[in-house]
Amino acid sequence: MYLGCHLSASAGFTNMVETALSIGADTFAFFTRNPRGSRAKEENPKDAQRAQELLEQRHFGPLVAHGAYTMNLCTADPEARAFAADVLLDDLRRMAALPGNFYNFHPGSHVGQGTEQGIDYISAALRRALEPDYPVTVLLETMAGKGSEVGGRFEELKLILEAVGSSKVGVCLDTCHVYDAGYDIVNDLDGVLGEFDRVIGLDRLKALHLNDSKNPFQSHKDRHECIGKGSLGMETFEAIVNHPALQGLPMILETPNELPGYAAEIAALRALEK
Ligand code: FE
Ligand code: FE
Ligand code: ZN
């Protein structure tokens, strides 16, 4: 397994690799642009190249970039939807600076138009964004099923994967989200991964977000807690880091921590590895 956390992208890629190394991480996540806005940073090819060299030298696993929360590919307003689709396309183009990594995003919220319509819009935007064939695999994040979120059920993600029909789309499983959505990874991790395999196929599972949850099972809330301090508990994470089906995947912490807290969680998770 590769372990890391969300890092600030404001000082560039090389800075993120160095920060990751300083906290014992061998992967990391970063927002491709302001997480709650749409502005992206100026590109710096020299920085990206230096980062790429360091990533190889220090044997990092794949990185898991994160699209902005505001990018809703299935929003109701056609102009806003077209804008979100453009943001996705531009994000994938930018990911080409660091080839071979993952780009994860929240599928979207259908805001009352219905799940089916949401899935249609999301799939259309993805087909268009994947057309130029940039060297990046796009990951749909499993969601908590809050409000009108698409992606709270494995079946919904499967429908998007089918409609896009590209091997360059996979899934990122967020442990807080799936538990809040009603997949009991605390009492039956094997059963949930078995269901994932039956519905989507485990070959499509490319990354994990490791978060404990502040809320009980099936709460549909999506509030992350530090590892071991929420309703999932340390034993669940011990089972996850040692599960044979999850070996070799990048696992990203999105817990409420600053860097020292992340370093401690990374060390604690590595200590659980058998
Ligand atoms: Fe996310
Ligand atoms: Fe997440
Ligand atoms: Zn979340």
PDB file of C-alpha atoms and ligand atoms in Angstrom:
ATOM      1  CA  MET A   1       0.000   0.000   0.000  1.00  0.00           C
ATOM      2  CA  TYR A   2       0.954   3.596  -0.553  1.00  0.00           C
ATOM      3  CA  LEU A   3      -0.045   6.099   2.115  1.00  0.00           C
ATOM      4  CA  GLY A   4      -0.432   9.849   1.985  1.00  0.00           C
ATOM      5  CA  CYS A   5      -2.746  12.756   2.624  1.00  0.00           C
ATOM      6  CA  HIS A   6      -4.084  15.922   1.054  1.00  0.00           C
ATOM      7  CA  LEU A   7      -1.347  18.547   0.610  1.00  0.00           C
ATOM      8  CA  SER A   8      -1.485  22.193  -0.336  1.00  0.00           C
ATOM      9  CA  ALA A   9      -0.588  22.741  -3.987  1.00  0.00           C
ATOM     10  CA  SER A  10       0.156  26.446  -3.536  1.00  0.00           C
ATOM     11  CA  ALA A  11       3.973  26.025  -3.533  1.00  0.00           C
ATOM     12  CA  GLY A  12       4.061  23.667  -6.520  1.00  0.00           C
ATOM     13  CA  PHE A  13       4.546  19.953  -7.209  1.00  0.00           C
ATOM     14  CA  THR A  14       8.162  19.631  -6.036  1.00  0.00           C
ATOM     15  CA  ASN A  15       7.247  21.217  -2.713  1.00  0.00           C
ATOM     16  CA  MET A  16       4.422  18.691  -2.299  1.00  0.00           C
ATOM     17  CA  VAL A  17       6.768  15.754  -2.931  1.00  0.00           C
ATOM     18  CA  GLU A  18       9.226  17.133  -0.367  1.00  0.00           C
ATOM     19  CA  THR A  19       6.445  17.684   2.164  1.00  0.00           C
ATOM     20  CA  ALA A  20       5.152  14.153   1.553  1.00  0.00           C
ATOM     21  CA  LEU A  21       8.634  12.733   2.187  1.00  0.00           C
ATOM     22  CA  SER A  22       8.898  14.727   5.430  1.00  0.00           C
ATOM     23  CA  ILE A  23       5.773  13.051   6.843  1.00  0.00           C
ATOM     24  CA  GLY A  24       6.526   9.500   5.707  1.00  0.00           C
ATOM     25  CA  ALA A  25       4.104   9.536   2.770  1.00  0.00           C
ATOM     26  CA  ASP A  26       4.672   7.794  -0.557  1.00  0.00           C
ATOM     27  CA  THR A  27       1.644   9.207  -2.350  1.00  0.00           C
ATOM     28  CA  PHE A  28      -0.481  12.315  -1.858  1.00  0.00           C
ATOM     29  CA  ALA A  29      -3.549  14.166  -3.026  1.00  0.00           C
ATOM     30  CA  PHE A  30      -3.907  17.786  -4.041  1.00  0.00           C
ATOM     31  CA  PHE A  31      -6.616  20.011  -5.409  1.00  0.00           C
ATOM     32  CA  THR A  32      -6.104  20.855  -9.065  1.00  0.00           C
ATOM     33  CA  ARG A  33      -7.567  24.273  -8.322  1.00  0.00           C
ATOM     34  CA  ASN A  34      -9.105  26.120  -5.382  1.00  0.00           C
ATOM     35  CA  PRO A  35     -11.346  23.369  -3.880  1.00  0.00           C
ATOM     36  CA  ARG A  36     -14.301  25.734  -3.500  1.00  0.00           C
ATOM     37  CA  GLY A  37     -13.638  27.904  -6.535  1.00  0.00           C
ATOM     38  CA  SER A  38     -12.559  27.415 -10.097  1.00  0.00           C
ATOM     39  CA  ARG A  39      -9.279  29.283 -10.502  1.00  0.00           C
ATOM     40  CA  ALA A  40      -6.302  27.098 -11.366  1.00  0.00           C
ATOM     41  CA  LYS A  41      -2.641  27.805 -10.721  1.00  0.00           C
ATOM     42  CA  GLU A  42      -0.281  28.900 -13.453  1.00  0.00           C
ATOM     43  CA  GLU A  43       1.533  25.911 -14.899  1.00  0.00           C
ATOM     44  CA  ASN A  44       5.252  25.405 -14.281  1.00  0.00           C
ATOM     45  CA  PRO A  45       6.725  22.638 -16.460  1.00  0.00           C
ATOM     46  CA  LYS A  46      10.166  22.786 -14.773  1.00  0.00           C
ATOM     47  CA  ASP A  47       8.586  22.224 -11.367  1.00  0.00           C
ATOM     48  CA  ALA A  48       6.511  19.329 -12.710  1.00  0.00           C
ATOM     49  CA  GLN A  49       9.570  17.715 -14.258  1.00  0.00           C
ATOM     50  CA  ARG A  50      11.606  18.005 -11.046  1.00  0.00           C
ATOM     51  CA  ALA A  51       8.673  16.548  -9.095  1.00  0.00           C
ATOM     52  CA  GLN A  52       8.368  13.673 -11.560  1.00  0.00           C
ATOM     53  CA  GLU A  53      12.068  12.815 -11.089  1.00  0.00           C
ATOM     54  CA  LEU A  54      11.704  12.840  -7.300  1.00  0.00           C
ATOM     55  CA  LEU A  55       8.548  10.707  -7.440  1.00  0.00           C
ATOM     56  CA  GLU A  56      10.414   8.065  -9.421  1.00  0.00           C
ATOM     57  CA  GLN A  57      13.612   8.202  -7.330  1.00  0.00           C
ATOM     58  CA  ARG A  58      11.683   7.856  -4.071  1.00  0.00           C
ATOM     59  CA  HIS A  59       9.342   5.130  -5.394  1.00  0.00           C
ATOM     60  CA  PHE A  60       6.046   6.920  -4.895  1.00  0.00           C
ATOM     61  CA  GLY A  61       2.791   5.237  -5.763  1.00  0.00           C
ATOM     62  CA  PRO A  62       0.293   6.946  -8.063  1.00  0.00           C
ATOM     63  CA  LEU A  63      -0.874  10.386  -6.937  1.00  0.00           C
ATOM     64  CA  VAL A  64      -4.582  11.050  -6.530  1.00  0.00           C
ATOM     65  CA  ALA A  65      -5.457  14.607  -7.567  1.00  0.00           C
ATOM     66  CA  HIS A  66      -8.875  15.891  -6.523  1.00  0.00           C
ATOM     67  CA  GLY A  67     -11.243  17.971  -8.637  1.00  0.00           C
ATOM     68  CA  ALA A  68     -12.892  21.041  -7.099  1.00  0.00           C
ATOM     69  CA  TYR A  69     -16.012  20.429  -4.998  1.00  0.00           C
ATOM     70  CA  THR A  70     -17.761  23.119  -7.000  1.00  0.00           C
ATOM     71  CA  MET A  71     -17.405  21.160 -10.261  1.00  0.00           C
ATOM     72  CA  ASN A  72     -20.917  19.727 -10.648  1.00  0.00           C
ATOM     73  CA  LEU A  73     -21.145  17.979 -14.002  1.00  0.00           C
ATOM     74  CA  CYS A  74     -24.883  17.365 -13.581  1.00  0.00           C
ATOM     75  CA  THR A  75     -26.104  20.715 -12.318  1.00  0.00           C
ATOM     76  CA  ALA A  76     -29.434  21.900 -13.777  1.00  0.00           C
ATOM     77  CA  ASP A  77     -28.323  25.167 -15.401  1.00  0.00           C
ATOM     78  CA  PRO A  78     -26.949  24.388 -18.900  1.00  0.00           C
ATOM     79  CA  GLU A  79     -24.343  27.157 -18.762  1.00  0.00           C
ATOM     80  CA  ALA A  80     -23.037  26.101 -15.351  1.00  0.00           C
ATOM     81  CA  ARG A  81     -22.982  22.493 -16.560  1.00  0.00           C
ATOM     82  CA  ALA A  82     -20.977  23.411 -19.647  1.00  0.00           C
ATOM     83  CA  PHE A  83     -18.568  25.383 -17.449  1.00  0.00           C
ATOM     84  CA  ALA A  84     -18.082  22.358 -15.156  1.00  0.00           C
ATOM     85  CA  ALA A  85     -17.407  20.157 -18.192  1.00  0.00           C
ATOM     86  CA  ASP A  86     -14.768  22.663 -19.380  1.00  0.00           C
ATOM     87  CA  VAL A  87     -13.137  22.633 -15.943  1.00  0.00           C
ATOM     88  CA  LEU A  88     -12.939  18.823 -16.102  1.00  0.00           C
ATOM     89  CA  LEU A  89     -11.337  18.936 -19.541  1.00  0.00           C
ATOM     90  CA  ASP A  90      -8.810  21.566 -18.424  1.00  0.00           C
ATOM     91  CA  ASP A  91      -7.985  19.585 -15.260  1.00  0.00           C
ATOM     92  CA  LEU A  92      -7.237  16.456 -17.275  1.00  0.00           C
ATOM     93  CA  ARG A  93      -5.055  18.443 -19.651  1.00  0.00           C
ATOM     94  CA  ARG A  94      -3.122  19.824 -16.663  1.00  0.00           C
ATOM     95  CA  MET A  95      -2.671  16.302 -15.262  1.00  0.00           C
ATOM     96  CA  ALA A  96      -0.616  15.494 -18.365  1.00  0.00           C
ATOM     97  CA  ALA A  97       2.266  17.396 -16.688  1.00  0.00           C
ATOM     98  CA  LEU A  98       2.522  14.440 -14.282  1.00  0.00           C
ATOM     99  CA  PRO A  99       1.669  11.462 -16.491  1.00  0.00           C
ATOM    100  CA  GLY A 100       0.291   8.185 -15.139  1.00  0.00           C
ATOM    101  CA  ASN A 101      -1.510   9.487 -12.078  1.00  0.00           C
ATOM    102  CA  PHE A 102      -5.144   9.577 -10.958  1.00  0.00           C
ATOM    103  CA  TYR A 103      -7.703  12.358 -11.005  1.00  0.00           C
ATOM    104  CA  ASN A 104     -10.555  11.812  -8.550  1.00  0.00           C
ATOM    105  CA  PHE A 105     -13.749  13.832  -8.396  1.00  0.00           C
ATOM    106  CA  HIS A 106     -17.223  13.802  -6.900  1.00  0.00           C
ATOM    107  CA  PRO A 107     -19.588  12.625  -9.649  1.00  0.00           C
ATOM    108  CA  GLY A 108     -22.042  15.437  -8.895  1.00  0.00           C
ATOM    109  CA  SER A 109     -25.445  16.335  -7.452  1.00  0.00           C
ATOM    110  CA  HIS A 110     -28.474  16.037  -9.714  1.00  0.00           C
ATOM    111  CA  VAL A 111     -30.333  18.762  -7.734  1.00  0.00           C
ATOM    112  CA  GLY A 112     -33.767  17.234  -8.274  1.00  0.00           C
ATOM    113  CA  GLN A 113     -33.413  16.192 -11.924  1.00  0.00           C
ATOM    114  CA  GLY A 114     -33.171  12.548 -10.874  1.00  0.00           C
ATOM    115  CA  THR A 115     -30.285  10.082 -10.695  1.00  0.00           C
ATOM    116  CA  GLU A 116     -30.756   8.888 -14.270  1.00  0.00           C
ATOM    117  CA  GLN A 117     -30.447  12.397 -15.733  1.00  0.00           C
ATOM    118  CA  GLY A 118     -27.451  13.040 -13.476  1.00  0.00           C
ATOM    119  CA  ILE A 119     -25.720   9.903 -14.710  1.00  0.00           C
ATOM    120  CA  ASP A 120     -26.360  10.920 -18.343  1.00  0.00           C
ATOM    121  CA  TYR A 121     -24.801  14.376 -17.866  1.00  0.00           C
ATOM    122  CA  ILE A 122     -21.797  13.037 -15.932  1.00  0.00           C
ATOM    123  CA  SER A 123     -21.132  10.343 -18.549  1.00  0.00           C
ATOM    124  CA  ALA A 124     -21.382  12.816 -21.426  1.00  0.00           C
ATOM    125  CA  ALA A 125     -18.883  15.185 -19.789  1.00  0.00           C
ATOM    126  CA  LEU A 126     -16.486  12.306 -19.134  1.00  0.00           C
ATOM    127  CA  ARG A 127     -16.683  10.963 -22.680  1.00  0.00           C
ATOM    128  CA  ARG A 128     -15.786  14.399 -24.007  1.00  0.00           C
ATOM    129  CA  ALA A 129     -12.969  14.981 -21.482  1.00  0.00           C
ATOM    130  CA  LEU A 130     -11.390  11.579 -22.172  1.00  0.00           C
ATOM    131  CA  GLU A 131     -11.439  12.114 -25.942  1.00  0.00           C
ATOM    132  CA  PRO A 132      -7.984  13.815 -26.140  1.00  0.00           C
ATOM    133  CA  ASP A 133      -6.438  10.762 -24.426  1.00  0.00           C
ATOM    134  CA  TYR A 134      -4.352  12.538 -21.789  1.00  0.00           C
ATOM    135  CA  PRO A 135      -2.183  10.170 -19.669  1.00  0.00           C
ATOM    136  CA  VAL A 136      -4.476  10.167 -16.641  1.00  0.00           C
ATOM    137  CA  THR A 137      -7.050   7.785 -15.193  1.00  0.00           C
ATOM    138  CA  VAL A 138     -10.210   9.435 -13.894  1.00  0.00           C
ATOM    139  CA  LEU A 139     -11.697   8.130 -10.641  1.00  0.00           C
ATOM    140  CA  LEU A 140     -15.320   8.469  -9.550  1.00  0.00           C
ATOM    141  CA  GLU A 141     -15.503   8.865  -5.790  1.00  0.00           C
ATOM    142  CA  THR A 142     -17.978   6.780  -3.783  1.00  0.00           C
ATOM    143  CA  MET A 143     -20.279   9.291  -2.074  1.00  0.00           C
ATOM    144  CA  ALA A 144     -22.222   9.348   1.208  1.00  0.00           C
ATOM    145  CA  GLY A 145     -25.532   9.902  -0.569  1.00  0.00           C
ATOM    146  CA  LYS A 146     -26.033  13.320   0.993  1.00  0.00           C
ATOM    147  CA  GLY A 147     -28.783  15.405  -0.620  1.00  0.00           C
ATOM    148  CA  SER A 148     -29.039  14.586  -4.326  1.00  0.00           C
ATOM    149  CA  GLU A 149     -25.480  13.258  -4.676  1.00  0.00           C
ATOM    150  CA  VAL A 150     -24.906  10.730  -7.436  1.00  0.00           C
ATOM    151  CA  GLY A 151     -22.535   7.888  -6.509  1.00  0.00           C
ATOM    152  CA  GLY A 152     -23.860   6.822  -3.110  1.00  0.00           C
ATOM    153  CA  ARG A 153     -24.620   3.378  -4.556  1.00  0.00           C
ATOM    154  CA  PHE A 154     -22.143   1.159  -6.390  1.00  0.00           C
ATOM    155  CA  GLU A 155     -24.846   0.596  -9.041  1.00  0.00           C
ATOM    156  CA  GLU A 156     -24.814   4.304  -9.941  1.00  0.00           C
ATOM    157  CA  LEU A 157     -21.035   4.311 -10.426  1.00  0.00           C
ATOM    158  CA  LYS A 158     -21.360   1.173 -12.540  1.00  0.00           C
ATOM    159  CA  LEU A 159     -23.891   2.883 -14.820  1.00  0.00           C
ATOM    160  CA  ILE A 160     -21.476   5.787 -15.370  1.00  0.00           C
ATOM    161  CA  LEU A 161     -18.551   3.427 -16.072  1.00  0.00           C
ATOM    162  CA  GLU A 162     -20.684   1.557 -18.585  1.00  0.00           C
ATOM    163  CA  ALA A 163     -21.930   4.692 -20.291  1.00  0.00           C
ATOM    164  CA  VAL A 164     -18.385   6.087 -20.610  1.00  0.00           C
ATOM    165  CA  GLY A 165     -16.991   2.783 -21.820  1.00  0.00           C
ATOM    166  CA  SER A 166     -13.328   3.607 -21.255  1.00  0.00           C
ATOM    167  CA  SER A 167     -10.667   1.693 -19.337  1.00  0.00           C
ATOM    168  CA  LYS A 168      -9.395   5.085 -18.175  1.00  0.00           C
ATOM    169  CA  VAL A 169     -12.190   5.461 -15.631  1.00  0.00           C
ATOM    170  CA  GLY A 170     -12.072   3.795 -12.237  1.00  0.00           C
ATOM    171  CA  VAL A 171     -13.329   4.275  -8.701  1.00  0.00           C
ATOM    172  CA  CYS A 172     -11.882   5.775  -5.529  1.00  0.00           C
ATOM    173  CA  LEU A 173     -13.494   4.290  -2.422  1.00  0.00           C
ATOM    174  CA  ASP A 174     -13.881   6.740   0.474  1.00  0.00           C
ATOM    175  CA  THR A 175     -14.242   4.779   3.732  1.00  0.00           C
ATOM    176  CA  CYS A 176     -16.258   7.500   5.525  1.00  0.00           C
ATOM    177  CA  HIS A 177     -18.550   7.961   2.534  1.00  0.00           C
ATOM    178  CA  VAL A 178     -19.335   4.266   1.964  1.00  0.00           C
ATOM    179  CA  TYR A 179     -20.065   3.705   5.667  1.00  0.00           C
ATOM    180  CA  ASP A 180     -22.312   6.775   5.794  1.00  0.00           C
ATOM    181  CA  ALA A 181     -23.952   5.528   2.588  1.00  0.00           C
ATOM    182  CA  GLY A 182     -24.863   2.184   4.191  1.00  0.00           C
ATOM    183  CA  TYR A 183     -22.019  -0.191   3.297  1.00  0.00           C
ATOM    184  CA  ASP A 184     -20.988  -1.822   6.569  1.00  0.00           C
ATOM    185  CA  ILE A 185     -17.201  -1.984   6.302  1.00  0.00           C
ATOM    186  CA  VAL A 186     -16.983  -2.131  10.126  1.00  0.00           C
ATOM    187  CA  ASN A 187     -18.712  -5.499  10.519  1.00  0.00           C
ATOM    188  CA  ASP A 188     -18.389  -6.920   7.006  1.00  0.00           C
ATOM    189  CA  LEU A 189     -15.501  -5.496   4.984  1.00  0.00           C
ATOM    190  CA  ASP A 190     -15.290  -8.721   2.963  1.00  0.00           C
ATOM    191  CA  GLY A 191     -18.994  -8.531   2.129  1.00  0.00           C
ATOM    192  CA  VAL A 192     -18.750  -4.900   0.977  1.00  0.00           C
ATOM    193  CA  LEU A 193     -15.698  -5.582  -1.185  1.00  0.00           C
ATOM    194  CA  GLY A 194     -17.486  -8.647  -2.545  1.00  0.00           C
ATOM    195  CA  GLU A 195     -20.459  -6.491  -3.485  1.00  0.00           C
ATOM    196  CA  PHE A 196     -18.125  -3.939  -5.073  1.00  0.00           C
ATOM    197  CA  ASP A 197     -16.625  -6.758  -7.093  1.00  0.00           C
ATOM    198  CA  ARG A 198     -20.000  -8.120  -8.217  1.00  0.00           C
ATOM    199  CA  VAL A 199     -21.444  -4.707  -9.140  1.00  0.00           C
ATOM    200  CA  ILE A 200     -18.418  -2.805 -10.457  1.00  0.00           C
ATOM    201  CA  GLY A 201     -15.450  -5.196 -10.483  1.00  0.00           C
ATOM    202  CA  LEU A 202     -12.468  -4.857  -8.125  1.00  0.00           C
ATOM    203  CA  ASP A 203     -10.191  -4.258 -11.128  1.00  0.00           C
ATOM    204  CA  ARG A 204     -11.809  -0.791 -11.295  1.00  0.00           C
ATOM    205  CA  LEU A 205     -10.871   0.063  -7.709  1.00  0.00           C
ATOM    206  CA  LYS A 206      -7.793   2.256  -8.086  1.00  0.00           C
ATOM    207  CA  ALA A 207      -7.489   4.241  -4.834  1.00  0.00           C
ATOM    208  CA  LEU A 208      -8.939   4.727  -1.356  1.00  0.00           C
ATOM    209  CA  HIS A 209      -9.686   7.747   0.785  1.00  0.00           C
ATOM    210  CA  LEU A 210      -9.053   6.718   4.389  1.00  0.00           C
ATOM    211  CA  ASN A 211     -11.322   8.644   6.731  1.00  0.00           C
ATOM    212  CA  ASP A 212     -13.075   7.753   9.932  1.00  0.00           C
ATOM    213  CA  SER A 213     -16.644   9.081  10.251  1.00  0.00           C
ATOM    214  CA  LYS A 214     -18.123  11.424  12.851  1.00  0.00           C
ATOM    215  CA  ASN A 215     -21.538   9.876  12.228  1.00  0.00           C
ATOM    216  CA  PRO A 216     -23.171   6.457  12.640  1.00  0.00           C
ATOM    217  CA  PHE A 217     -23.759   3.842   9.944  1.00  0.00           C
ATOM    218  CA  GLN A 218     -26.014   4.907   7.062  1.00  0.00           C
ATOM    219  CA  SER A 219     -26.250   8.520   8.293  1.00  0.00           C
ATOM    220  CA  HIS A 220     -25.717   9.989   4.771  1.00  0.00           C
ATOM    221  CA  LYS A 221     -23.789  12.828   6.418  1.00  0.00           C
ATOM    222  CA  ASP A 222     -20.154  12.878   5.134  1.00  0.00           C
ATOM    223  CA  ARG A 223     -18.214  14.344   8.053  1.00  0.00           C
ATOM    224  CA  HIS A 224     -14.674  13.009   8.301  1.00  0.00           C
ATOM    225  CA  GLU A 225     -13.074  12.102  11.629  1.00  0.00           C
ATOM    226  CA  CYS A 226      -9.447  11.281  12.489  1.00  0.00           C
ATOM    227  CA  ILE A 227      -8.412   7.648  12.044  1.00  0.00           C
ATOM    228  CA  GLY A 228      -9.610   5.492  14.956  1.00  0.00           C
ATOM    229  CA  LYS A 229     -11.581   8.309  16.587  1.00  0.00           C
ATOM    230  CA  GLY A 230     -14.932   7.856  14.843  1.00  0.00           C
ATOM    231  CA  SER A 231     -17.566   5.221  14.165  1.00  0.00           C
ATOM    232  CA  LEU A 232     -15.220   3.109  11.983  1.00  0.00           C
ATOM    233  CA  GLY A 233     -12.524   2.588  14.608  1.00  0.00           C
ATOM    234  CA  MET A 234      -8.938   1.374  14.428  1.00  0.00           C
ATOM    235  CA  GLU A 235      -9.842  -2.294  13.840  1.00  0.00           C
ATOM    236  CA  THR A 236     -11.589  -1.384  10.606  1.00  0.00           C
ATOM    237  CA  PHE A 237      -8.467   0.378   9.348  1.00  0.00           C
ATOM    238  CA  GLU A 238      -6.297  -2.544  10.429  1.00  0.00           C
ATOM    239  CA  ALA A 239      -8.517  -4.810   8.306  1.00  0.00           C
ATOM    240  CA  ILE A 240      -8.352  -2.363   5.372  1.00  0.00           C
ATOM    241  CA  VAL A 241      -4.564  -1.939   5.255  1.00  0.00           C
ATOM    242  CA  ASN A 242      -4.134  -5.719   5.442  1.00  0.00           C
ATOM    243  CA  HIS A 243      -6.898  -6.745   3.036  1.00  0.00           C
ATOM    244  CA  PRO A 244      -5.496  -8.785   0.126  1.00  0.00           C
ATOM    245  CA  ALA A 245      -7.821  -7.075  -2.391  1.00  0.00           C
ATOM    246  CA  LEU A 246      -6.488  -3.623  -1.457  1.00  0.00           C
ATOM    247  CA  GLN A 247      -2.762  -4.243  -1.620  1.00  0.00           C
ATOM    248  CA  GLY A 248      -0.757  -1.846  -3.758  1.00  0.00           C
ATOM    249  CA  LEU A 249      -3.439   0.853  -3.879  1.00  0.00           C
ATOM    250  CA  PRO A 250      -2.764   4.487  -2.944  1.00  0.00           C
ATOM    251  CA  MET A 251      -4.604   5.338   0.296  1.00  0.00           C
ATOM    252  CA  ILE A 252      -5.180   9.013   0.983  1.00  0.00           C
ATOM    253  CA  LEU A 253      -6.042  10.538   4.364  1.00  0.00           C
ATOM    254  CA  GLU A 254      -8.610  13.354   4.314  1.00  0.00           C
ATOM    255  CA  THR A 255      -8.893  13.551   8.082  1.00  0.00           C
ATOM    256  CA  PRO A 256      -9.133  16.839  10.032  1.00  0.00           C
ATOM    257  CA  ASN A 257      -5.373  17.219  10.623  1.00  0.00           C
ATOM    258  CA  GLU A 258      -2.400  19.478  10.040  1.00  0.00           C
ATOM    259  CA  LEU A 259       0.872  17.926   8.853  1.00  0.00           C
ATOM    260  CA  PRO A 260       2.012  16.531  12.281  1.00  0.00           C
ATOM    261  CA  GLY A 261      -1.356  14.816  12.693  1.00  0.00           C
ATOM    262  CA  TYR A 262      -1.068  13.296   9.218  1.00  0.00           C
ATOM    263  CA  ALA A 263       2.484  12.101   9.960  1.00  0.00           C
ATOM    264  CA  ALA A 264       1.195  10.396  13.112  1.00  0.00           C
ATOM    265  CA  GLU A 265      -1.710   8.728  11.276  1.00  0.00           C
ATOM    266  CA  ILE A 266       0.569   7.513   8.485  1.00  0.00           C
ATOM    267  CA  ALA A 267       2.953   6.008  11.066  1.00  0.00           C
ATOM    268  CA  ALA A 268       0.070   4.425  12.991  1.00  0.00           C
ATOM    269  CA  LEU A 269      -1.377   2.860   9.811  1.00  0.00           C
ATOM    270  CA  ARG A 270       2.014   1.525   8.727  1.00  0.00           C
ATOM    271  CA  ALA A 271       2.406  -0.035  12.194  1.00  0.00           C
ATOM    272  CA  LEU A 272      -0.860  -1.951  11.611  1.00  0.00           C
ATOM    273  CA  GLU A 273       0.540  -3.642   8.490  1.00  0.00           C
ATOM    274  CA  LYS A 274       1.233  -7.342   9.080  1.00  0.00           C
TER     275      LYS A 274
HETATM  276 FE    FE B   1     -13.671  13.819  -2.182  1.00  0.00          FE
HETATM  277 FE    FE B   2     -13.011  11.569  -0.123  1.00  0.00          FE
HETATM  278 ZN    ZN B   3     -16.105  13.447   2.344  1.00  0.00          ZN
END
